[in-house]
């Protein structure tokens, strides 16, 4: 898999290049099923397959993703082997703006993590499912 669905800080292409030397092959707008919450300066996506629950972002196709994915996991606080990890990286279907679907890695908040429990409450829900660029 050579795609990441970014809905927060990873949407910033300058940051990706500066931090990991990533120059995307392709960037596409899309959405995944879920709910988006504000956790201080970063967002958390929680899985929700309900109709109308969408989180918007970018599918970023990266030529050498396998070379940098472990570093991105660390940055995101993701360890799929740790039941208390902040995020889990999961393969999910992304609905592109043209209606087609592609598979991409998505960082999904772990409902068992204390930070996720603290911030993923109704008052922190981002109802429109969009992390605003001004918050990057």
Short mmCIF file of C-alpha atoms in Angstrom, two decimals:
data_model
loop_
_atom_site.label_atom_id
_atom_site.label_comp_id
_atom_site.label_asym_id
_atom_site.label_seq_id
_atom_site.Cartn_x
_atom_site.Cartn_y
_atom_site.Cartn_z
CA UNK A 1 0.00 0.00 0.00
CA UNK A 2 1.49 3.33 -1.02
CA UNK A 3 -1.24 5.73 0.14
CA UNK A 4 -2.04 7.57 3.35
CA UNK A 5 -5.31 9.35 4.05
CA UNK A 6 -4.38 12.56 5.89
CA UNK A 7 -6.95 14.62 7.76
CA UNK A 8 -4.73 16.74 10.04
CA UNK A 9 -1.10 17.80 10.17
CA UNK A 10 -0.09 15.27 7.49
CA UNK A 11 -2.14 17.26 4.94
CA UNK A 12 0.62 19.88 4.97
CA UNK A 13 2.84 18.98 2.01
CA UNK A 14 5.67 21.30 3.12
CA UNK A 15 5.74 19.54 6.49
CA UNK A 16 5.88 16.10 4.81
CA UNK A 17 8.82 17.15 2.67
CA UNK A 18 10.68 18.88 5.51
CA UNK A 19 10.16 16.05 8.04
CA UNK A 20 10.49 12.94 5.85
CA UNK A 21 11.62 14.13 2.43
CA UNK A 22 8.27 13.05 1.01
CA UNK A 23 7.31 14.39 -2.39
CA UNK A 24 3.87 12.96 -3.17
CA UNK A 25 3.35 11.20 -6.48
CA UNK A 26 -0.32 12.16 -6.40
CA UNK A 27 -2.71 13.97 -4.03
CA UNK A 28 -6.47 13.44 -4.19
CA UNK A 29 -9.32 14.93 -2.13
CA UNK A 30 -11.60 12.47 -0.38
CA UNK A 31 -13.35 11.31 2.79
CA UNK A 32 -13.62 8.31 5.08
CA UNK A 33 -16.47 7.24 7.31
CA UNK A 34 -15.93 8.49 10.83
CA UNK A 35 -16.18 11.40 13.25
CA UNK A 36 -13.50 14.04 13.80
CA UNK A 37 -12.59 15.53 17.18
CA UNK A 38 -10.33 18.38 18.28
CA UNK A 39 -7.71 17.19 20.78
CA UNK A 40 -5.86 20.38 21.62
CA UNK A 41 -3.71 21.17 18.53
CA UNK A 42 -4.39 17.94 16.60
CA UNK A 43 -7.43 16.01 15.36
CA UNK A 44 -8.54 12.46 16.17
CA UNK A 45 -10.63 10.38 13.79
CA UNK A 46 -12.96 7.84 15.41
CA UNK A 47 -14.44 5.09 13.26
CA UNK A 48 -18.16 5.45 12.58
CA UNK A 49 -19.79 3.70 9.66
CA UNK A 50 -23.04 5.70 10.02
CA UNK A 51 -24.43 7.29 6.88
CA UNK A 52 -23.40 10.94 6.76
CA UNK A 53 -20.49 10.61 9.22
CA UNK A 54 -17.54 11.68 7.09
CA UNK A 55 -14.05 13.00 7.76
CA UNK A 56 -12.52 14.93 4.87
CA UNK A 57 -8.89 15.02 3.89
CA UNK A 58 -6.34 14.07 1.28
CA UNK A 59 -5.17 10.78 -0.12
CA UNK A 60 -1.43 11.12 -0.52
CA UNK A 61 0.26 8.63 -2.80
CA UNK A 62 3.91 8.21 -1.83
CA UNK A 63 6.48 6.34 -3.91
CA UNK A 64 8.65 5.20 -0.98
CA UNK A 65 6.02 4.96 1.78
CA UNK A 66 7.42 1.66 3.10
CA UNK A 67 10.71 3.47 3.85
CA UNK A 68 9.11 6.17 6.04
CA UNK A 69 5.94 4.58 7.44
CA UNK A 70 7.59 3.46 10.73
CA UNK A 71 8.74 7.04 11.36
CA UNK A 72 5.29 8.42 10.54
CA UNK A 73 3.78 5.83 12.94
CA UNK A 74 6.04 7.11 15.73
CA UNK A 75 5.12 10.73 14.97
CA UNK A 76 1.42 9.81 15.12
CA UNK A 77 1.75 7.85 18.37
CA UNK A 78 0.78 4.67 16.54
CA UNK A 79 1.83 1.19 17.61
CA UNK A 80 -0.54 -1.48 16.32
CA UNK A 81 0.94 -3.95 18.84
CA UNK A 82 0.18 -1.70 21.87
CA UNK A 83 -3.46 -1.91 23.05
CA UNK A 84 -3.11 1.58 24.60
CA UNK A 85 -1.62 3.26 21.51
CA UNK A 86 -3.01 6.73 20.69
CA UNK A 87 -3.75 5.68 17.11
CA UNK A 88 -3.96 2.49 15.10
CA UNK A 89 -3.03 2.49 11.41
CA UNK A 90 -5.74 0.73 9.43
CA UNK A 91 -6.41 0.07 5.78
CA UNK A 92 -9.68 1.78 4.88
CA UNK A 93 -11.70 2.68 1.82
CA UNK A 94 -11.53 6.36 0.94
CA UNK A 95 -14.33 7.91 -1.09
CA UNK A 96 -12.74 10.26 -3.61
CA UNK A 97 -14.48 13.44 -4.74
CA UNK A 98 -15.37 11.83 -8.08
CA UNK A 99 -17.22 9.02 -6.23
CA UNK A 100 -14.60 6.33 -6.83
CA UNK A 101 -12.88 4.53 -3.95
CA UNK A 102 -9.28 3.72 -3.17
CA UNK A 103 -7.62 1.96 -0.25
CA UNK A 104 -5.29 3.96 1.99
CA UNK A 105 -3.70 3.78 5.43
CA UNK A 106 -5.67 5.84 7.95
CA UNK A 107 -4.66 6.75 11.51
CA UNK A 108 -7.71 5.95 13.65
CA UNK A 109 -8.03 6.98 17.29
CA UNK A 110 -7.94 4.16 19.85
CA UNK A 111 -11.07 4.46 22.06
CA UNK A 112 -9.15 2.79 24.94
CA UNK A 113 -6.42 5.46 25.02
CA UNK A 114 -6.81 8.03 27.87
CA UNK A 115 -6.20 11.02 25.55
CA UNK A 116 -8.81 9.77 23.10
CA UNK A 117 -11.29 9.22 25.96
CA UNK A 118 -10.60 12.74 27.28
CA UNK A 119 -11.03 14.62 23.99
CA UNK A 120 -13.48 12.56 21.95
CA UNK A 121 -16.57 14.02 23.59
CA UNK A 122 -19.52 15.87 22.05
CA UNK A 123 -18.07 19.31 22.91
CA UNK A 124 -14.92 18.57 20.84
CA UNK A 125 -16.72 17.10 17.82
CA UNK A 126 -15.86 18.87 14.55
CA UNK A 127 -19.31 18.60 13.01
CA UNK A 128 -18.32 19.37 9.43
CA UNK A 129 -15.58 16.69 9.49
CA UNK A 130 -12.89 19.12 8.30
CA UNK A 131 -9.70 20.04 10.13
CA UNK A 132 -9.19 23.63 9.04
CA UNK A 133 -5.82 24.53 7.45
CA UNK A 134 -5.53 27.49 9.84
CA UNK A 135 -5.11 24.93 12.64
CA UNK A 136 -2.18 23.17 10.97
#
